[in-house]
Short mmCIF file of C-alpha atoms and ligand atoms in Angstrom, two decimals:
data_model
loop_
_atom_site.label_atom_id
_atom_site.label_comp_id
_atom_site.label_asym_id
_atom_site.label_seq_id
_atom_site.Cartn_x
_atom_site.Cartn_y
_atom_site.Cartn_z
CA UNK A 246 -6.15 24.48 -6.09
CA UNK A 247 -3.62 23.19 -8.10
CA UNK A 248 -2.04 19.44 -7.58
CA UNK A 249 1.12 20.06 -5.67
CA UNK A 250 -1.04 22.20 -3.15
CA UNK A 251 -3.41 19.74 -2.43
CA UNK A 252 -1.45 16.95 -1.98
CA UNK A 253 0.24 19.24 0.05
CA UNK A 254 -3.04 19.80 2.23
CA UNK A 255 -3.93 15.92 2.07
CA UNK A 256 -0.72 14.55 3.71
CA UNK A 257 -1.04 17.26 5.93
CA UNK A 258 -4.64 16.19 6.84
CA UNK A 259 -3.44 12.67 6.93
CA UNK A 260 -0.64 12.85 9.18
CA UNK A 261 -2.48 15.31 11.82
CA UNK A 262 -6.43 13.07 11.79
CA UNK A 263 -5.70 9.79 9.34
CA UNK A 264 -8.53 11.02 7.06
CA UNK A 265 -8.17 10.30 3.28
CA UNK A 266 -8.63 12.66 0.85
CA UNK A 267 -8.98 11.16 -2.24
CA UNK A 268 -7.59 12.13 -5.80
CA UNK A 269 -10.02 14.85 -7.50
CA UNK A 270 -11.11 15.75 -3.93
CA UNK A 271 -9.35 19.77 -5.01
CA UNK A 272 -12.99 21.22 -5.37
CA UNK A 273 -13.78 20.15 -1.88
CA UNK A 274 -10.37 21.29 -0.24
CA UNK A 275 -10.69 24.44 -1.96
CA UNK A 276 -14.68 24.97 -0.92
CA UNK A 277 -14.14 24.47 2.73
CA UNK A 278 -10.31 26.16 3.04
CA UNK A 279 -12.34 29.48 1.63
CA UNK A 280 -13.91 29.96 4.70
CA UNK A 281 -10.43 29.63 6.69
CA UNK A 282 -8.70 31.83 4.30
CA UNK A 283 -11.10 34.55 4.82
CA UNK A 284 -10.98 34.73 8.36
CA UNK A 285 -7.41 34.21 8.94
CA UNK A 286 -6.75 37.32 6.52
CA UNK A 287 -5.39 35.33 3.46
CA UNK A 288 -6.67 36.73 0.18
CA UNK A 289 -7.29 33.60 -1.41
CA UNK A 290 -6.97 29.98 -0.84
CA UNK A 291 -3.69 29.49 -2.86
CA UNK A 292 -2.09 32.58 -0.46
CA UNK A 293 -3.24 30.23 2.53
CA UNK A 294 -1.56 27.19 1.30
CA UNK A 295 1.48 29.13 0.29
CA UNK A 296 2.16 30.17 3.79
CA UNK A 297 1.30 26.63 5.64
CA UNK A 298 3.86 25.72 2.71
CA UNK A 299 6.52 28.22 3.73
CA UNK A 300 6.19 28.00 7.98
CA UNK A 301 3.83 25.40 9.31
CA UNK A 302 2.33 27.04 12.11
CA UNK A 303 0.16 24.89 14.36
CA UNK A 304 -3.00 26.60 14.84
CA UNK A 305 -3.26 27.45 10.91
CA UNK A 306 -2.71 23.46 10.12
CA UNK A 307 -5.48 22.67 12.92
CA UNK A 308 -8.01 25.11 11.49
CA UNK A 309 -7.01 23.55 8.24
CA UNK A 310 -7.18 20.04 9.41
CA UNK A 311 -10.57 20.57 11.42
CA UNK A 312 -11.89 22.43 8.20
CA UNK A 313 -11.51 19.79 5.85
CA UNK A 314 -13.38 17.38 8.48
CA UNK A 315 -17.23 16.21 7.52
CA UNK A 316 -18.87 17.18 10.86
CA UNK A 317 -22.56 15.76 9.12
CA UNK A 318 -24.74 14.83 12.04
CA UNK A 319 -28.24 15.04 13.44
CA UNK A 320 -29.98 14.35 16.40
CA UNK A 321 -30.94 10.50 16.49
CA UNK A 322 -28.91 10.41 13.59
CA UNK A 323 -30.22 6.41 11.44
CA UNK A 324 -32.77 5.77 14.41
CA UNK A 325 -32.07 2.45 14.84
CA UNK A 326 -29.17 2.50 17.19
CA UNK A 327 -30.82 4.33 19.33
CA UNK A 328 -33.90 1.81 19.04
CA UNK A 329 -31.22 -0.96 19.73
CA UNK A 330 -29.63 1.25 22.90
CA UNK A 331 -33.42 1.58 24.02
CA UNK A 332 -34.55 -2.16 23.79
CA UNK A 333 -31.49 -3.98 24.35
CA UNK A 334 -28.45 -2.41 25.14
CA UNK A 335 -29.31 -0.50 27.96
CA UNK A 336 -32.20 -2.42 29.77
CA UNK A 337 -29.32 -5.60 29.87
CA UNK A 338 -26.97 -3.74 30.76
CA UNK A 339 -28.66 -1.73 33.86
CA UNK A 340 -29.26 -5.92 35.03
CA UNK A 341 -25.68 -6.40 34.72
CA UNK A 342 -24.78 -3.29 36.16
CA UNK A 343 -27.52 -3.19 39.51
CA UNK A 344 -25.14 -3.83 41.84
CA UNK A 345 -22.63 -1.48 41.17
CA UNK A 346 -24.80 0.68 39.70
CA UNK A 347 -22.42 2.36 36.94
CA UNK A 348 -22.69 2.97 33.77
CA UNK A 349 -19.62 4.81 31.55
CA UNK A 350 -20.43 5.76 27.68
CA UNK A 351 -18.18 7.23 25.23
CA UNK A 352 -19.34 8.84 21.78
CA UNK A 353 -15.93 9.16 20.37
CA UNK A 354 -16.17 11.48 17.19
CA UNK A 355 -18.96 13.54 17.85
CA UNK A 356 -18.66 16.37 16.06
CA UNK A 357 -21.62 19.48 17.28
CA UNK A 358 -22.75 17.04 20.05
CA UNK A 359 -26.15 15.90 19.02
CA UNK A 360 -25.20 12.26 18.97
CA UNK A 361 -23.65 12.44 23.42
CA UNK A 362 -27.26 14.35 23.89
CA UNK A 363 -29.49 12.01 21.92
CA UNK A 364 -28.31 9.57 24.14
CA UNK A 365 -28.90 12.15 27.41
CA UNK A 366 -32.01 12.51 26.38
CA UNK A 367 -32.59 9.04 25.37
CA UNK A 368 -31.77 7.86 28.78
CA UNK A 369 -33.54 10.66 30.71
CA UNK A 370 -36.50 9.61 28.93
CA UNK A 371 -36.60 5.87 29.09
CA UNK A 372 -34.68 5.23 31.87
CA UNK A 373 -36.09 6.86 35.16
CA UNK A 374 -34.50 3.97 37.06
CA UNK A 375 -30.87 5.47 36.67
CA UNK A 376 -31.41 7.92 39.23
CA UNK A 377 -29.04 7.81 41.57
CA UNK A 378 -26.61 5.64 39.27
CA UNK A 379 -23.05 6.88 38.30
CA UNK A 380 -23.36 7.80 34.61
CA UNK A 381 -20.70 8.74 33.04
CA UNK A 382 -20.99 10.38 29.13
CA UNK A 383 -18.07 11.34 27.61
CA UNK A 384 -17.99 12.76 23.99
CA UNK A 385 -14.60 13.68 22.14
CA UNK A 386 -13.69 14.88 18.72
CA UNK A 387 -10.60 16.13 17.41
CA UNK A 388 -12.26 18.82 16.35
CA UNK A 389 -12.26 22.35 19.35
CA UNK A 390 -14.40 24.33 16.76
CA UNK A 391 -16.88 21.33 16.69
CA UNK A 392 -16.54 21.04 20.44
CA UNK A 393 -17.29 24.79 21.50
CA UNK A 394 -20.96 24.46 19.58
CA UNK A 395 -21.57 21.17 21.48
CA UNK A 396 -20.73 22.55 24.71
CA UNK A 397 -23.16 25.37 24.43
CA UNK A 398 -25.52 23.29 23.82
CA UNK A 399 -27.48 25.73 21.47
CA UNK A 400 -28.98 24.86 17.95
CA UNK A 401 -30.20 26.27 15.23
CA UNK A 402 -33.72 25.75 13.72
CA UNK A 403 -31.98 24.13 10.84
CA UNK A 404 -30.26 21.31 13.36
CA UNK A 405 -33.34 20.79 15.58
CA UNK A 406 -35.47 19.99 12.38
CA UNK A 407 -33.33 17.32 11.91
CA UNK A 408 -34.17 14.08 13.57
CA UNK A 409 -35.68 15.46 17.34
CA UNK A 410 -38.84 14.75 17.76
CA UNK A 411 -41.04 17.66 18.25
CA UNK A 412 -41.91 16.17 21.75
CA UNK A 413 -38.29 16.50 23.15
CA UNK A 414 -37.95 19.76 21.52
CA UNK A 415 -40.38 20.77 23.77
CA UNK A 416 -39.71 18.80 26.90
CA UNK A 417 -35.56 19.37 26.67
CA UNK A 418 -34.98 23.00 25.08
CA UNK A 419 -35.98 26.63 24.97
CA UNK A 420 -35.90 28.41 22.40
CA UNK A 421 -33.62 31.53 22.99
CA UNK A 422 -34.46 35.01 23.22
CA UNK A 423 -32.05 35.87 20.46
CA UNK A 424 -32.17 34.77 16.85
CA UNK A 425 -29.08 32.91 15.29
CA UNK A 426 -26.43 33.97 12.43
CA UNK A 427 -28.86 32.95 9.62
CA UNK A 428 -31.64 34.72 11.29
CA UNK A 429 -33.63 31.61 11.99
CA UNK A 430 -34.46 30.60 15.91
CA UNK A 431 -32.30 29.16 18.16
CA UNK A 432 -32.72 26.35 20.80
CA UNK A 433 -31.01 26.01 24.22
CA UNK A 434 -30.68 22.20 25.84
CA UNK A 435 -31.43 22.18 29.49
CA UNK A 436 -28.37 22.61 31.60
CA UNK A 437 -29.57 19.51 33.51
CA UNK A 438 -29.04 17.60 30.72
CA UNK A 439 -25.91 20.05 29.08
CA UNK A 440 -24.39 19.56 31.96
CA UNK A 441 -24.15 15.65 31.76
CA UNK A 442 -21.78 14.95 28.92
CA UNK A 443 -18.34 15.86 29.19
CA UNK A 444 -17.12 17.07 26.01
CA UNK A 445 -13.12 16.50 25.62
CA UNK A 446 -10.44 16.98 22.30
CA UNK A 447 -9.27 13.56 21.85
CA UNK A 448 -7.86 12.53 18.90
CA UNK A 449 -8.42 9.04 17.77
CA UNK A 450 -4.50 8.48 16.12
CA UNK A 451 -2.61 10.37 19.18
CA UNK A 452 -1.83 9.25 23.05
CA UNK A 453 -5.42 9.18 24.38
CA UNK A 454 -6.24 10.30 28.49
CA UNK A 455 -6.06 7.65 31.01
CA UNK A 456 -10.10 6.16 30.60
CA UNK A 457 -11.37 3.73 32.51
CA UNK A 458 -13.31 1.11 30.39
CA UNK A 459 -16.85 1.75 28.86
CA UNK A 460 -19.74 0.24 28.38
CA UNK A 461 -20.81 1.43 25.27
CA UNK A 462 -18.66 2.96 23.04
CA UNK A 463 -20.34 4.96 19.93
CA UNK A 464 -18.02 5.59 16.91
CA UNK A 465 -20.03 6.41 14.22
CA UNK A 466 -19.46 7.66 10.92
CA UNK A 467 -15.58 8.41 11.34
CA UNK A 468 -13.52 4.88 10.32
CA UNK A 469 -15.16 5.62 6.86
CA UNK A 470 -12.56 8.25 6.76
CA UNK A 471 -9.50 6.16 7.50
CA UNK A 472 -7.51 4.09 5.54
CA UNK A 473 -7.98 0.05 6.59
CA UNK A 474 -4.84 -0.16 8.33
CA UNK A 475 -5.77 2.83 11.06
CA UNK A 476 -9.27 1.88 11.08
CA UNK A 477 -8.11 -1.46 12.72
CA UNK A 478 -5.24 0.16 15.11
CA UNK A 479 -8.28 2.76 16.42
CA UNK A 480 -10.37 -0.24 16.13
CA UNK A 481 -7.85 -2.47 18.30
CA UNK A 482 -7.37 0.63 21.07
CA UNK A 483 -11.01 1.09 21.37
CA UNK A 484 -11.82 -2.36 22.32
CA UNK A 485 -8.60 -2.42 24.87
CA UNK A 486 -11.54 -0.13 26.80
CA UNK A 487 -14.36 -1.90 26.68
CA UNK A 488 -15.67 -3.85 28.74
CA UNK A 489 -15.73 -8.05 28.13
CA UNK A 490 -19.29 -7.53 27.73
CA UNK A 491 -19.67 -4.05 26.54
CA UNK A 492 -21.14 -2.52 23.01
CA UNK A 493 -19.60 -1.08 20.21
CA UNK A 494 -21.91 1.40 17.95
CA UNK A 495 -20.45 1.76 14.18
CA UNK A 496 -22.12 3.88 11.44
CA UNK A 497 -24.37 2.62 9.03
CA UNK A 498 -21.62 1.84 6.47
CA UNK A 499 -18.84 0.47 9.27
CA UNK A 500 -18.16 -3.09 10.53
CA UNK A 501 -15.46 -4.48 12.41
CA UNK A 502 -14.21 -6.74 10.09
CA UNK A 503 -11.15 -5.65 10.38
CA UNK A 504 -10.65 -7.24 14.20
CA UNK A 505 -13.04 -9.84 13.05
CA UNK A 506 -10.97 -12.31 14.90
CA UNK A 507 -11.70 -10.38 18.18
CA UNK A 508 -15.16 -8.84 17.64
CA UNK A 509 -18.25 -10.43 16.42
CA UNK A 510 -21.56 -8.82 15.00
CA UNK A 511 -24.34 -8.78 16.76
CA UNK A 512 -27.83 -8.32 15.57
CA UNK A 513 -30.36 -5.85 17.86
CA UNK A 514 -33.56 -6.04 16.04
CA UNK A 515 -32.90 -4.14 12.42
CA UNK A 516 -29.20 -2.94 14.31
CA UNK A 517 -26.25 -4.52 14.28
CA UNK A 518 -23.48 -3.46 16.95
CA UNK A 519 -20.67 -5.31 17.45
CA UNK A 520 -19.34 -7.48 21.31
CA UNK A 521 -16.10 -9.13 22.23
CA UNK A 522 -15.80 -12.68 20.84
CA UNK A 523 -16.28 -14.98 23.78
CA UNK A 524 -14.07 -17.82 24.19
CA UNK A 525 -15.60 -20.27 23.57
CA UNK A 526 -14.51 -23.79 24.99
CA UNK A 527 -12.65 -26.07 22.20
CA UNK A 528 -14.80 -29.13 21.24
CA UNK A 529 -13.48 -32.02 20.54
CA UNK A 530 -13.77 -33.37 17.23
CA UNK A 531 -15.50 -37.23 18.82
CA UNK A 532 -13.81 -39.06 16.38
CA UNK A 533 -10.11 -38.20 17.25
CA UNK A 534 -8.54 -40.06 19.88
C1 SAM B 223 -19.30 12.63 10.22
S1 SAM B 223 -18.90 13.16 11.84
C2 SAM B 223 -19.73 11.92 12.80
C3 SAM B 223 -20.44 12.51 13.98
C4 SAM B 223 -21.30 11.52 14.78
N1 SAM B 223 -20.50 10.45 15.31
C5 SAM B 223 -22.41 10.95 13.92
O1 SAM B 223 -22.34 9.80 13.52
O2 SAM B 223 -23.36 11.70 13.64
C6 SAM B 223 -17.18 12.66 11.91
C7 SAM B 223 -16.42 13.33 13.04
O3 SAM B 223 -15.18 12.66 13.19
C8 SAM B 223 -14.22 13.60 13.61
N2 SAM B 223 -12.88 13.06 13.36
C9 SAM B 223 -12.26 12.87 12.16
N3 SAM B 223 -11.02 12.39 12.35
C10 SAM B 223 -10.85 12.27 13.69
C11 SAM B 223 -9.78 11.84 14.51
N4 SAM B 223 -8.62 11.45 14.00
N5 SAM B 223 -9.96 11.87 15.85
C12 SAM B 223 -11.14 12.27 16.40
N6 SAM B 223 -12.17 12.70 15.67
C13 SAM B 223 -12.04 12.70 14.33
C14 SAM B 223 -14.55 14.83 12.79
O4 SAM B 223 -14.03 16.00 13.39
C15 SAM B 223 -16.08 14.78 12.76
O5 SAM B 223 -16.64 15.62 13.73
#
């Protein structure tokens, strides 16, 4: 791809999902655009471009825009959060929670869905008390391709193998009667547990739905793609939904520095999630009158 075409792509990218693409980054737009290009009946990459160039039709710039996302996930993706949701998060907040007996989480970015049913599973597992409780999961991405495959709810051997323990492949999935693209099996998720996260398109830099506030919010492993001034605006919206005493999940390489005057770091065994800063009550200094 040559230079004017791909920083035609990258501002395009920009403006539609704030991720960066950074200079040299032509090998990747041109490795993942194939794909697109094929099935959209372009002959090449450069023929693609050229006609996003000439008439910018919507649903060509989304498939573009969705294309050049990085959906990487895994079930249980780093472990520890999901420790930290298992020792801490959740047991305090079911206390805090008993009388109204509600709990709301968002996994905002979630690309195929393992991350909204890790944490199905995680509570159906652990947390046999919730029956009865409203629960309310809701995962978005801005992705629909990424979307359809988590609402099926189907995955191949490949995705299974990483990070779900052999136990809950078992207890949580059958494997289906037909084999997958690659020829490799394929595993179903129990519709009672499918059938438990709400899977939405929501874009993290446009209008979002009405929401009422969460609990826990997860957004992992997407502010790495942003640019420091939109990771604090998503940063500042998401917190306008949590809760005063709710938890914020980041990725492994995210912190929320950025509102560091709002949010403070908390450490959960080995994890660190992030709270609202409480107020706390000014101290006098003793020696001023
Ligand atoms: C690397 S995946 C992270 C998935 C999961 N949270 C995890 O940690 O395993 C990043 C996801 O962010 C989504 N994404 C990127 N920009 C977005 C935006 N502006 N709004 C919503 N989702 C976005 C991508 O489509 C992708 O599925």
């Amino acid at each position: 791809m040559n230079r004017a075409d791909f920083d035609f792509v990258r501002s395009l990218v920009k403006q539609r999902s704030a991720i960066v693409l950074d200079d040299g980054k032509e090998y990747l737009a041109d490795a993942r655009l194939a794909p697109v290009a094929h099935q959209q009946g372009f002959a090449s990459v450069d023929e693609l471009v050229r006609q996003l160039r000439t008439r910018l039709s919507n649903d060509l710039s989304r498939r573009v825009v969705e294309a050049m996302a990085t959906n990487e996930t895994s079930f249980f993706r780093d472990g520890n959060p999901f420790e930290a949701l298992r020792k801490h998060i959740l047991p305090a907040l079911i206390e805090r929670r008993s009388a109204e007996r509600t709990l709301r989480i968002w996994c905002a970015a979630c690309s195929t869905g393992q991350e909204p049913y890790s944490v199905a599973m995680l509570l159906r597992e652990h947390f046999p008390q919730l029956q009865g409780w409203r629960i309310s999961l809701l995962a978005s991405d801005l992705g629909i391709g990424v979307l359809d495959h988590a609402r099926t709810g189907r995955y191949s051997q490949l995705e299974v193998n990483r990070g779900l323990p052999p136990t809950m492949l078992e207890k949580y999935f059958q494997r289906c009667a037909t084999v997958g693209r690659a020829g490799t099996a394929e595993y179903q998720i129990d519709d009672s547990l499918r059938t438990t996260v709400d899977f939405r398109p929501i874009n993290l830099i446009e209008p979002w739905p009405a929401m009422a506030p969460f609990d826990i919010v997860m957004l992992r492993n997407v502010l790495i793609y942003f640019d420091a001034e939109t990771r604090k605006t998503v940063l500042r919206r998401i917190l306008s939904l949590m809760r005063p005493d709710a938890y914020l999940l980041l990725g492994g390489s995210e912190n929320s520095m950025h509102l560091a005057d709002r949010m403070e770091p908390v450490q959960l065994g080995p994890f660190t999630c992030c709270r609202l800063r409480i107020p706390r009550p000014e101290t006098r200094d003793p020696r001023s009158k």
